[in-house]
PDB file of C-alpha atoms and ligand atoms in Angstrom:
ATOM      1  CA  UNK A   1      18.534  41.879  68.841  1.00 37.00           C
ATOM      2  CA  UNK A   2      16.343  43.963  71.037  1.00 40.00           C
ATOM      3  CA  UNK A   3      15.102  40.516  73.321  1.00 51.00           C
ATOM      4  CA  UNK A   4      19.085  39.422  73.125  1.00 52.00           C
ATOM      5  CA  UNK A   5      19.372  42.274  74.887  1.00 55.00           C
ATOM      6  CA  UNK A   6      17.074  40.865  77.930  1.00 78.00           C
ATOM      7  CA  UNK A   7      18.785  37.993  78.371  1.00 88.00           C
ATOM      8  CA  UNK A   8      19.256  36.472  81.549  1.00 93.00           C
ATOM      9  CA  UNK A   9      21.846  33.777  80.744  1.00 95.00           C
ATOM     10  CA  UNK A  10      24.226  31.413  82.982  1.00 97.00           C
ATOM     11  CA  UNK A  11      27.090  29.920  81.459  1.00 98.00           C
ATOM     12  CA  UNK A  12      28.023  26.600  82.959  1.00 97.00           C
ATOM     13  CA  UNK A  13      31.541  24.504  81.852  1.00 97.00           C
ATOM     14  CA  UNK A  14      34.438  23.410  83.003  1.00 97.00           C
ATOM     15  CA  UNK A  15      37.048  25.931  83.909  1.00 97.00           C
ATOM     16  CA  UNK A  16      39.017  27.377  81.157  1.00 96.00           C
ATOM     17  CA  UNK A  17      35.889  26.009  78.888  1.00 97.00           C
ATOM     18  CA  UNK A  18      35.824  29.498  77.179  1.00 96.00           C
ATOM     19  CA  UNK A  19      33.344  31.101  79.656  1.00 97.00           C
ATOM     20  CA  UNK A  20      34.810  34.572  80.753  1.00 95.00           C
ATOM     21  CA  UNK A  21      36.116  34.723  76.652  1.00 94.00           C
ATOM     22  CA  UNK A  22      32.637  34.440  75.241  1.00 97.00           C
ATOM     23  CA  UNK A  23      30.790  36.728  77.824  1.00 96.00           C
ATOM     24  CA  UNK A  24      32.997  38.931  77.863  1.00 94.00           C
ATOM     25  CA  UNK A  25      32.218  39.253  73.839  1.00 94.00           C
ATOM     26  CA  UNK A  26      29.126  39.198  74.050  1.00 94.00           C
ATOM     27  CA  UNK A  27      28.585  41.603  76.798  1.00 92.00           C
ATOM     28  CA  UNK A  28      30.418  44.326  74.646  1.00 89.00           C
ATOM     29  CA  UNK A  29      28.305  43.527  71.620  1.00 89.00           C
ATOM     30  CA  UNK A  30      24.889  43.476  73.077  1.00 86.00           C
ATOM     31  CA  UNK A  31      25.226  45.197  76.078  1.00 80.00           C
ATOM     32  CA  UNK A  32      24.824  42.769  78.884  1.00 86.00           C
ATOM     33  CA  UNK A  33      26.004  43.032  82.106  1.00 94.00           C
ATOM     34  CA  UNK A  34      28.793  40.715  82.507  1.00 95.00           C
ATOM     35  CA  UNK A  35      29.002  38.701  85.957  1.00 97.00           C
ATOM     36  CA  UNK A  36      31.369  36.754  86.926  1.00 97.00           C
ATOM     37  CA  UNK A  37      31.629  35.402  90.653  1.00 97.00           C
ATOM     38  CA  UNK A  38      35.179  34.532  89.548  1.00 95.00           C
ATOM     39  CA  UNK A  39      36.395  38.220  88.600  1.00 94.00           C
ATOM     40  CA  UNK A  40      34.122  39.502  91.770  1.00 96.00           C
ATOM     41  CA  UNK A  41      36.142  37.684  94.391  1.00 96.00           C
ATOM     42  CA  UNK A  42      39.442  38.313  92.293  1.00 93.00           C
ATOM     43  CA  UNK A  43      39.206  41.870  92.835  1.00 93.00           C
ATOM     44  CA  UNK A  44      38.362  41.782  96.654  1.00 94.00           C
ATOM     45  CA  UNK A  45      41.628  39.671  96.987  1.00 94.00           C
ATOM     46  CA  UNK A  46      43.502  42.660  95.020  1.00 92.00           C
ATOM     47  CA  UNK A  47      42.031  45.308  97.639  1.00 95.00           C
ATOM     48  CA  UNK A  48      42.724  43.009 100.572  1.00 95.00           C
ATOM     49  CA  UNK A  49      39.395  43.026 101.763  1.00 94.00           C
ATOM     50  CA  UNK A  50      38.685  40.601 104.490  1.00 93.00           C
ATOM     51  CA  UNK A  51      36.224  38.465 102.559  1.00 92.00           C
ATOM     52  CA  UNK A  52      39.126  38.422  99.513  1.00 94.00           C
ATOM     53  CA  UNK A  53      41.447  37.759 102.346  1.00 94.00           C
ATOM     54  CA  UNK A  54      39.197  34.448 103.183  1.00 93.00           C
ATOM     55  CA  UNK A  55      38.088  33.799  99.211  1.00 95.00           C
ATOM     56  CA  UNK A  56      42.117  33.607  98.418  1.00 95.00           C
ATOM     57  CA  UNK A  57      43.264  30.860 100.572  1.00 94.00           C
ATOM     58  CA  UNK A  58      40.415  28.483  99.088  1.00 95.00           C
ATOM     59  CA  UNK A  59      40.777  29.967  95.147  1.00 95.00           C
ATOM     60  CA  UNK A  60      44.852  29.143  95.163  1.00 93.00           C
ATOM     61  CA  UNK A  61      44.411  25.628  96.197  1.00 94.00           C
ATOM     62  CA  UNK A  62      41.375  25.467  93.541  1.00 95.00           C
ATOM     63  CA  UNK A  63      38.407  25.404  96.383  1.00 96.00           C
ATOM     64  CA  UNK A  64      35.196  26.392  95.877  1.00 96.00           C
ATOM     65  CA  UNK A  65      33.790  29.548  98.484  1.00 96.00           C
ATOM     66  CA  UNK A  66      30.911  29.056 100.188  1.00 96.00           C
ATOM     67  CA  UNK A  67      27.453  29.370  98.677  1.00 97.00           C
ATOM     68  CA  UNK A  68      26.124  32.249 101.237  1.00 95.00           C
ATOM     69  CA  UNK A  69      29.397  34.669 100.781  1.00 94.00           C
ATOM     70  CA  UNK A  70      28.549  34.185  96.631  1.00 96.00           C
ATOM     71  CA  UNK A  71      25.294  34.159  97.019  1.00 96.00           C
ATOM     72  CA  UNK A  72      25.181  37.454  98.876  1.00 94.00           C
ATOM     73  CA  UNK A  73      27.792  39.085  96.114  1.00 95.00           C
ATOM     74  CA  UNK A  74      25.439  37.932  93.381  1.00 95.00           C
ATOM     75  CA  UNK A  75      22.330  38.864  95.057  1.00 93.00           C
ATOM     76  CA  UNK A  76      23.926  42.586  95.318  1.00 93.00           C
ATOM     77  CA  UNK A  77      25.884  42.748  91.589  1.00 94.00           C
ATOM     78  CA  UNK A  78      22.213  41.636  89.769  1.00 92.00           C
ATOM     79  CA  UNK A  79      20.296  44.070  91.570  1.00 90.00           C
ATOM     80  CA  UNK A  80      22.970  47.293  90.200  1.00 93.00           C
ATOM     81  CA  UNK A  81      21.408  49.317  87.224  1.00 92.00           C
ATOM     82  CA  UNK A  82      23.853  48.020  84.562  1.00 91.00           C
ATOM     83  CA  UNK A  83      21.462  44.697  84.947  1.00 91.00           C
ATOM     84  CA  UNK A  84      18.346  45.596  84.811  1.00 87.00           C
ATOM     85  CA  UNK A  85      18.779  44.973  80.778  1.00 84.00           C
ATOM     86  CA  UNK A  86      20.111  41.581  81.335  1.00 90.00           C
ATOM     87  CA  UNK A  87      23.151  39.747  82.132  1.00 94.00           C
ATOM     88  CA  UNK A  88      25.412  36.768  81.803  1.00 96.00           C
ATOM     89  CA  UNK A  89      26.310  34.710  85.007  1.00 97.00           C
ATOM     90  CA  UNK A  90      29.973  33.717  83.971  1.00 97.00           C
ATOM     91  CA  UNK A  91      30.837  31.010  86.877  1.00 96.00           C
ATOM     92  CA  UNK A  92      27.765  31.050  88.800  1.00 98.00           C
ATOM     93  CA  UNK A  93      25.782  28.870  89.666  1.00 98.00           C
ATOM     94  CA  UNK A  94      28.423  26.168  90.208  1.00 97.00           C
ATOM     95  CA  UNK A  95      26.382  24.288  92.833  1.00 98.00           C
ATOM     96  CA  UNK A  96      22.801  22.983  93.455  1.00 97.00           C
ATOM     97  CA  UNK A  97      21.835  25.081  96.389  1.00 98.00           C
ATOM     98  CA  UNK A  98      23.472  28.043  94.249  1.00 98.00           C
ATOM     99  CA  UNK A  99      21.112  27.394  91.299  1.00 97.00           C
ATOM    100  CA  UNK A 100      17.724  27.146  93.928  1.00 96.00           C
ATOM    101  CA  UNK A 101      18.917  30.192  95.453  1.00 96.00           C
ATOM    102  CA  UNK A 102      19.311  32.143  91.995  1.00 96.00           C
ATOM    103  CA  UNK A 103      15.962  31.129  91.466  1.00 94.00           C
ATOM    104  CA  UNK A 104      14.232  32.585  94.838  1.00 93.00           C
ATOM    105  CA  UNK A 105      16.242  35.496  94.001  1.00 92.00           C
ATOM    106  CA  UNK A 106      14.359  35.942  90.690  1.00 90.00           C
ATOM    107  CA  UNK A 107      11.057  35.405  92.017  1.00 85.00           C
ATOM    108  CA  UNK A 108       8.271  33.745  91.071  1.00 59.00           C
ATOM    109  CA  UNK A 109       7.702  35.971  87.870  1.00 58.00           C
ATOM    110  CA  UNK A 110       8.454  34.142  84.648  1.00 60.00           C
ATOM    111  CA  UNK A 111       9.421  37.083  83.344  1.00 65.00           C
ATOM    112  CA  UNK A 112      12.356  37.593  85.502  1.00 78.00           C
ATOM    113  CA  UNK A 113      13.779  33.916  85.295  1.00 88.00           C
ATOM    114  CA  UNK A 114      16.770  32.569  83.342  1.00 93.00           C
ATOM    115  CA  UNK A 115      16.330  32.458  79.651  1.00 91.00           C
ATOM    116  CA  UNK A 116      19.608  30.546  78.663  1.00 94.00           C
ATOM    117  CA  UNK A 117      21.737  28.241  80.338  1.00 97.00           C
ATOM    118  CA  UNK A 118      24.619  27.808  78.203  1.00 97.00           C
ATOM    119  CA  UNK A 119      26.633  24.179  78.340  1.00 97.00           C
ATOM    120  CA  UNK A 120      30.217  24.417  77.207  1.00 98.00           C
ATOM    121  CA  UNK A 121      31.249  20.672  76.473  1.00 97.00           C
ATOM    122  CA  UNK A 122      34.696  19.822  76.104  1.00 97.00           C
ATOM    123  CA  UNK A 123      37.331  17.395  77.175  1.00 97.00           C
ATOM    124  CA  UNK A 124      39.818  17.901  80.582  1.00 97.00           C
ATOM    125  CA  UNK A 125      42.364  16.735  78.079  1.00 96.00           C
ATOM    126  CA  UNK A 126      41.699  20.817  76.304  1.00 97.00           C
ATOM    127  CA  UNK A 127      41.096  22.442  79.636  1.00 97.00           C
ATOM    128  CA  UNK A 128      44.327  21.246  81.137  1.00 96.00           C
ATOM    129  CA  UNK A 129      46.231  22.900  77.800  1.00 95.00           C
ATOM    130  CA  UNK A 130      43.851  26.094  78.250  1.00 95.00           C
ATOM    131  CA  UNK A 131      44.482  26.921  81.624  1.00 96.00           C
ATOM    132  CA  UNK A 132      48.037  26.633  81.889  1.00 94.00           C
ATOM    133  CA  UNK A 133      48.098  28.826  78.806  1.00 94.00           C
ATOM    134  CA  UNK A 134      46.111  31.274  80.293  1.00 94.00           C
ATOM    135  CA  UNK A 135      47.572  34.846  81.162  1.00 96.00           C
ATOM    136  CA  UNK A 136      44.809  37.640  81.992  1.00 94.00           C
ATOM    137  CA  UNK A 137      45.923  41.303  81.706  1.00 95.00           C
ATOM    138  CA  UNK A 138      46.174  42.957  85.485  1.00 92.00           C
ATOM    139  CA  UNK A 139      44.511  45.857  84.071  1.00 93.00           C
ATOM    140  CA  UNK A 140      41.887  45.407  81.484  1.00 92.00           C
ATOM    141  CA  UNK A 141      40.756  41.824  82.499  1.00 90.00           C
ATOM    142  CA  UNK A 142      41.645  40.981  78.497  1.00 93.00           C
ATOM    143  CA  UNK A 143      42.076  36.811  78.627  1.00 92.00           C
ATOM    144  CA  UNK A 144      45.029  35.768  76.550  1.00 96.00           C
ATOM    145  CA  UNK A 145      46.779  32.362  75.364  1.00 95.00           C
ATOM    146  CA  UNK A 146      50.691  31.730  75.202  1.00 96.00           C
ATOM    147  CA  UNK A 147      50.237  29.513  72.006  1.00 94.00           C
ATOM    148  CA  UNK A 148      45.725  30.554  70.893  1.00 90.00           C
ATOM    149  CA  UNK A 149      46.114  34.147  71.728  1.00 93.00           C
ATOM    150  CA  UNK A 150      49.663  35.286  72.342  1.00 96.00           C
ATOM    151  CA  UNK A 151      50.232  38.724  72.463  1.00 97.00           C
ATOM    152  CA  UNK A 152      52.995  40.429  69.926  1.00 97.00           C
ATOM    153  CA  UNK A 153      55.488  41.147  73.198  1.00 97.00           C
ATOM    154  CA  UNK A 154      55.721  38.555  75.634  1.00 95.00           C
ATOM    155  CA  UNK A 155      53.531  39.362  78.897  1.00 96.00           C
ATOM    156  CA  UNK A 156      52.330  42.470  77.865  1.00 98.00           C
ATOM    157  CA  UNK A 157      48.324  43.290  77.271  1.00 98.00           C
ATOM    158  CA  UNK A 158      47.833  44.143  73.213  1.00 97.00           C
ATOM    159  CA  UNK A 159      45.006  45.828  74.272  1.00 97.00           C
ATOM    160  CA  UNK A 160      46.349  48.164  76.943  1.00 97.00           C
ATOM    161  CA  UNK A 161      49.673  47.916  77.667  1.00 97.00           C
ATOM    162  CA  UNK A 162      49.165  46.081  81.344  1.00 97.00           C
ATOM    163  CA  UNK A 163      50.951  43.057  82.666  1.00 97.00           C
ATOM    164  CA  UNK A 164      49.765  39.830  81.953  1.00 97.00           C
ATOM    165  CA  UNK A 165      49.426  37.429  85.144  1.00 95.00           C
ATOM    166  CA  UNK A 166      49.314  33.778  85.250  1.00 94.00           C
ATOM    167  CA  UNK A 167      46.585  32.950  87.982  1.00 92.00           C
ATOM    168  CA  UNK A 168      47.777  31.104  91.160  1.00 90.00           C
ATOM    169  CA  UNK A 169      44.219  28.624  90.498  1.00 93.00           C
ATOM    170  CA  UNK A 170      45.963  27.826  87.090  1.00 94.00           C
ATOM    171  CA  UNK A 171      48.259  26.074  88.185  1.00 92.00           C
ATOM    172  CA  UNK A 172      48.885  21.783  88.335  1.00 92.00           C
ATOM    173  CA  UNK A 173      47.342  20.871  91.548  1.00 92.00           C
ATOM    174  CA  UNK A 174      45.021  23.305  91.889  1.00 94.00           C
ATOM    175  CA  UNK A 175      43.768  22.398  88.274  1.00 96.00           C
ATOM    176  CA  UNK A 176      43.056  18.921  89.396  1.00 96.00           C
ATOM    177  CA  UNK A 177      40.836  19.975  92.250  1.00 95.00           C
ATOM    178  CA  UNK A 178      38.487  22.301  90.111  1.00 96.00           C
ATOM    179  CA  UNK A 179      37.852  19.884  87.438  1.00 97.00           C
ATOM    180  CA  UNK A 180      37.403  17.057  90.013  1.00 96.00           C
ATOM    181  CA  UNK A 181      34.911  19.464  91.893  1.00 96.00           C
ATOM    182  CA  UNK A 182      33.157  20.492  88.105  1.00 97.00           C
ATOM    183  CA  UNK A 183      32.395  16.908  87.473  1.00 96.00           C
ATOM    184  CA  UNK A 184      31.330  16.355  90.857  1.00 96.00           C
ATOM    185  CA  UNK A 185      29.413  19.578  92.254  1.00 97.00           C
ATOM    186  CA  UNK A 186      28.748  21.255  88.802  1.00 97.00           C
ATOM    187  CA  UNK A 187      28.598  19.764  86.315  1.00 96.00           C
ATOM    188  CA  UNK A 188      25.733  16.675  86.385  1.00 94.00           C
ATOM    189  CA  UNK A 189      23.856  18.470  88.914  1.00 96.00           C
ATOM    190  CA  UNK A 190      23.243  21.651  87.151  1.00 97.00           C
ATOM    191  CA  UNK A 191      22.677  19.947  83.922  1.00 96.00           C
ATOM    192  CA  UNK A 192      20.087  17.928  84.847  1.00 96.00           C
ATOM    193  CA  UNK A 193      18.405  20.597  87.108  1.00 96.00           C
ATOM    194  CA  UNK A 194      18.267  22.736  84.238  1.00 96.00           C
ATOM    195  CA  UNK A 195      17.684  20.341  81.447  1.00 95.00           C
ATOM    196  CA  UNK A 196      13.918  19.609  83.624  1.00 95.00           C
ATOM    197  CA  UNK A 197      13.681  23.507  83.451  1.00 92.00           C
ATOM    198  CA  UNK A 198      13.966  23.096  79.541  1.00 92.00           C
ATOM    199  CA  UNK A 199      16.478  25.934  79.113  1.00 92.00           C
ATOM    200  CA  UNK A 200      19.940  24.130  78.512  1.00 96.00           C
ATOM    201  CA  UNK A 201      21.748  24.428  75.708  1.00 96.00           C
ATOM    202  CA  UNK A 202      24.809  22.963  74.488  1.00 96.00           C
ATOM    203  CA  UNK A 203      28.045  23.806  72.914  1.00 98.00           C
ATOM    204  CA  UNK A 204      31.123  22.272  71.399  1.00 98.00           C
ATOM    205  CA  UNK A 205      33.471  23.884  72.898  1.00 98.00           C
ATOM    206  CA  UNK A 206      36.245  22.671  71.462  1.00 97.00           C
ATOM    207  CA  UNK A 207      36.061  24.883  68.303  1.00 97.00           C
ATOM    208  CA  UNK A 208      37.618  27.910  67.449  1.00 96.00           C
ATOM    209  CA  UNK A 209      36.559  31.548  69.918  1.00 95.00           C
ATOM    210  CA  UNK A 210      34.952  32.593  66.611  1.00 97.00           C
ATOM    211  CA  UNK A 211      32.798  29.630  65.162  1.00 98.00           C
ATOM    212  CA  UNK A 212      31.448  29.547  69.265  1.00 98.00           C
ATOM    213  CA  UNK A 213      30.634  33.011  69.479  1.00 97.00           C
ATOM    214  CA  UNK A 214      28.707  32.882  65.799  1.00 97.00           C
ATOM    215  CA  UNK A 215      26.627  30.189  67.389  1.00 97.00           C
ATOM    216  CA  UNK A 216      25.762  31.534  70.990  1.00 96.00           C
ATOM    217  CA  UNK A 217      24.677  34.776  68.778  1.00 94.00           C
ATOM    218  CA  UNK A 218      22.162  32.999  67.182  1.00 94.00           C
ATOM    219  CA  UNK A 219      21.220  30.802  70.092  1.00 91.00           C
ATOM    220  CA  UNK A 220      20.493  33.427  72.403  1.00 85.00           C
ATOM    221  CA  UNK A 221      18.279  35.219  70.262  1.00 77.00           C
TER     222      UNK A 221
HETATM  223  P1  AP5 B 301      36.361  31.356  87.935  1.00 52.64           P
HETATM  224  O1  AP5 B 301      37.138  32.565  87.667  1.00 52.64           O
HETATM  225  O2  AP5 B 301      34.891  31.348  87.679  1.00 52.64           O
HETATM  226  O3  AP5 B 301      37.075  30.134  87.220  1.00 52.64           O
HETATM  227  P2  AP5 B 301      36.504  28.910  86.357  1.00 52.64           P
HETATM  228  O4  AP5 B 301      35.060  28.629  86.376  1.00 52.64           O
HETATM  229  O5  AP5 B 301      37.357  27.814  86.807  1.00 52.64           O
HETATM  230  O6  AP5 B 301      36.638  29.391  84.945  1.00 52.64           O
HETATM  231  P3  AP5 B 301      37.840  30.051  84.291  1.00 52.64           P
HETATM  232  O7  AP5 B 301      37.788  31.538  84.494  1.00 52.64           O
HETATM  233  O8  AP5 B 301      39.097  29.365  84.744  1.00 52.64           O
HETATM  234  O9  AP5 B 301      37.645  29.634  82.760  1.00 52.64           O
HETATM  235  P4  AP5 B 301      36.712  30.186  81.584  1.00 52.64           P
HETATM  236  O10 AP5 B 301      35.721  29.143  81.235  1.00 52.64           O
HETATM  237  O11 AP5 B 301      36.184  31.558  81.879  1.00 52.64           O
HETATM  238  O12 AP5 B 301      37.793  30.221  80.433  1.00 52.64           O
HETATM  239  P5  AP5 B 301      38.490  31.458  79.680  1.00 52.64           P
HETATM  240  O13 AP5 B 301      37.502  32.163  78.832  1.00 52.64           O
HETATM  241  O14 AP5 B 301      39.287  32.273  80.645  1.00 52.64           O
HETATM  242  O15 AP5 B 301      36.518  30.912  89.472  1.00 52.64           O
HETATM  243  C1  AP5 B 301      37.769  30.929  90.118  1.00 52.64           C
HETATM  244  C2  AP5 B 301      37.594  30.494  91.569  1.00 52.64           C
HETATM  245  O16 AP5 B 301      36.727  31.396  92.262  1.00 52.64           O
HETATM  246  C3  AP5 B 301      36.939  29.117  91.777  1.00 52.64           C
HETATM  247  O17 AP5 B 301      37.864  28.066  91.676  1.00 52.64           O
HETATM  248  C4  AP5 B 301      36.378  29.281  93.197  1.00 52.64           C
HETATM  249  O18 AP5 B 301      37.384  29.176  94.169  1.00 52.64           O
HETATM  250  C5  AP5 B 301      35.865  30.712  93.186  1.00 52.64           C
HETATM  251  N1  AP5 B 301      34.477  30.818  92.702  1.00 52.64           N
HETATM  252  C6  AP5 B 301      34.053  31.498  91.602  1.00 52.64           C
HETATM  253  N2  AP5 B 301      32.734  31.359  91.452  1.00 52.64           N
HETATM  254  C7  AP5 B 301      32.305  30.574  92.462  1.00 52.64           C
HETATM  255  C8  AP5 B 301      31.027  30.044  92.823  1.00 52.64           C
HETATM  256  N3  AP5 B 301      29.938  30.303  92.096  1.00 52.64           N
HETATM  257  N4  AP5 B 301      30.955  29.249  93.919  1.00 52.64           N
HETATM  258  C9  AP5 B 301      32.035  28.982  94.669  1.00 52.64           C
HETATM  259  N5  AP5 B 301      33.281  29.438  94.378  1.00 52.64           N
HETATM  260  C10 AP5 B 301      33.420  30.230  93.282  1.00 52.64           C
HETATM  261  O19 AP5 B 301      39.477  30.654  78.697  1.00 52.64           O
HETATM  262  C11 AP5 B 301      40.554  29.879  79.216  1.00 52.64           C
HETATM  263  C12 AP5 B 301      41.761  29.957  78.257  1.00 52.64           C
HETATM  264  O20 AP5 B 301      41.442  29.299  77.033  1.00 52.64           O
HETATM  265  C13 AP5 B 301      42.162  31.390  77.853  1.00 52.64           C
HETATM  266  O21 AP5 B 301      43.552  31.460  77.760  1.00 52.64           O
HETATM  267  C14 AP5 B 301      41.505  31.614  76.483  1.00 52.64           C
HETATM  268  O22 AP5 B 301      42.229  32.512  75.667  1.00 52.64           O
HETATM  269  C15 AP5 B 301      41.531  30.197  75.914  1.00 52.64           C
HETATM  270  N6  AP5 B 301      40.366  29.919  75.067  1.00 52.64           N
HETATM  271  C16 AP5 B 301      39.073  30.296  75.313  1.00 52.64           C
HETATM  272  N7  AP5 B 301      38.259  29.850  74.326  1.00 52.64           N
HETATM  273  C17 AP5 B 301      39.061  29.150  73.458  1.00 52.64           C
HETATM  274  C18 AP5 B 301      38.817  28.447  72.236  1.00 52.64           C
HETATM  275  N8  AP5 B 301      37.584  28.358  71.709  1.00 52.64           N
HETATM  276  N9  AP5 B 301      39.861  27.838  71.615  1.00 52.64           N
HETATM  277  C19 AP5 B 301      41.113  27.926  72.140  1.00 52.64           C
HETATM  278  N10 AP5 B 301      41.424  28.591  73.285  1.00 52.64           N
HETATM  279  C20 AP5 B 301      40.402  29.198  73.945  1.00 52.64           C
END
């Protein structure tokens, strides 16, 4: 339990593979900080900063941002004291130069690099159904499902009473653009570059939030 706690893990998938779902879980449990470039550059758009203002256009139509705005964010968020423990990269890397520059960040120390990397497999068939499911509560962050996770009252958070929002990125077109850009940026890139590391790991994850969690529990002990 103790060296879970240490973990430095990134979890790489498709989107809507389960990613935010599971670290969020698992950051409760065991203390990890969660990170995720995804929820970073959500909540600049909600202040209206000017880099949320940029990040925005690009996340509705499904985009990707560029590497030196998230790898300046990340480079910042891993360096606050709620990290020093360890943490789960939810979302990031999603690109080659990403994953190099995660690596210069940690240094040359082998103590400091990335334990886990974390492979969520599934079909775009799933994803498709997940993310047009989706609705996240405006207030907690809690990730719910219209037909895996409803909640008891239509569009309204179980867990603290806050609206439920469908994200403009969840939607048809802009669906097609992040799963064409997974398979094509993210996905065989990053598996292979961290398969030669010897940290990947893989998951079904087209099996119930529960059976998953049991088994990143045990792998990232
Ligand atoms: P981001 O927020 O990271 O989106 P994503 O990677 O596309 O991932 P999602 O959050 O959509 O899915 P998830 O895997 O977390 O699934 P979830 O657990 O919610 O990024 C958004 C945008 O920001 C990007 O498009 C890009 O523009 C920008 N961005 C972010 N990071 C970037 C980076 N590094 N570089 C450049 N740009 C970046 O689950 C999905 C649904 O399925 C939920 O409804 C959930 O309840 C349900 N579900 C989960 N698990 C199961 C299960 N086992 N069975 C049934 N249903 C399930």
């Amino acid at each position: 339990m103790s060296d879970r706690n240490q973990a430095r893990a990134v979890f790489l998938g498709g989107p809507g593979a389960g990613k935010g779902t599971q670290a969020k879980r698992l950051s409760e449990s065991f203390v990890f900080a969660h990170i995720s470039t995804g929820d970073m550059l959500r909540s600049q758009v909600a202040k209206c900063t000017d880099l949320g203002n940029q990040a925005k256009i690009l996340m509705d139509q499904g985009k990707l941002v560029s590497d030196e705005l998230i790898v300046a964010m990340v480079k910042d968020r891993i360096a606050e004291p709620d990290a020093k423990g360890g943490w789960i990269l939810d979302g990031f890397p999603r690109t080659l130069p990403q994953a190099v520059a995660l690596d210069r960040l940690l240094g040359a120390s082998k103590s400091l690099q990335v334990t886990h990397v974390v492979y969520f497999r599934i079909a775009d068939g799933v994803l498709e159904l997940r993310l047009s499911g989706r609705r996240n509560c405006s207030k907690c962050g809690a990730i719910w499902h219209v037909a895996n996770k409803p909640t008891c009252k239509d569009g309204v958070c179980d867990l603290c009473g806050g609206v439920l929002v469908h994200r403009a990125d969840d939607r048809p077109e802009a669906i097609q653009k992040r799963l064409q850009d997974f398979h094509a940026i993210t996905a065989g890139p990053l598996h292979t570059y961290y398969k030669n590391q010897g940290v990947l790991r893989e998951v079904d994850a087209n099996r119930s939030q529960e059976v998953i969690y049991q088994e990143l529990v045990q792998l990232m002990q």
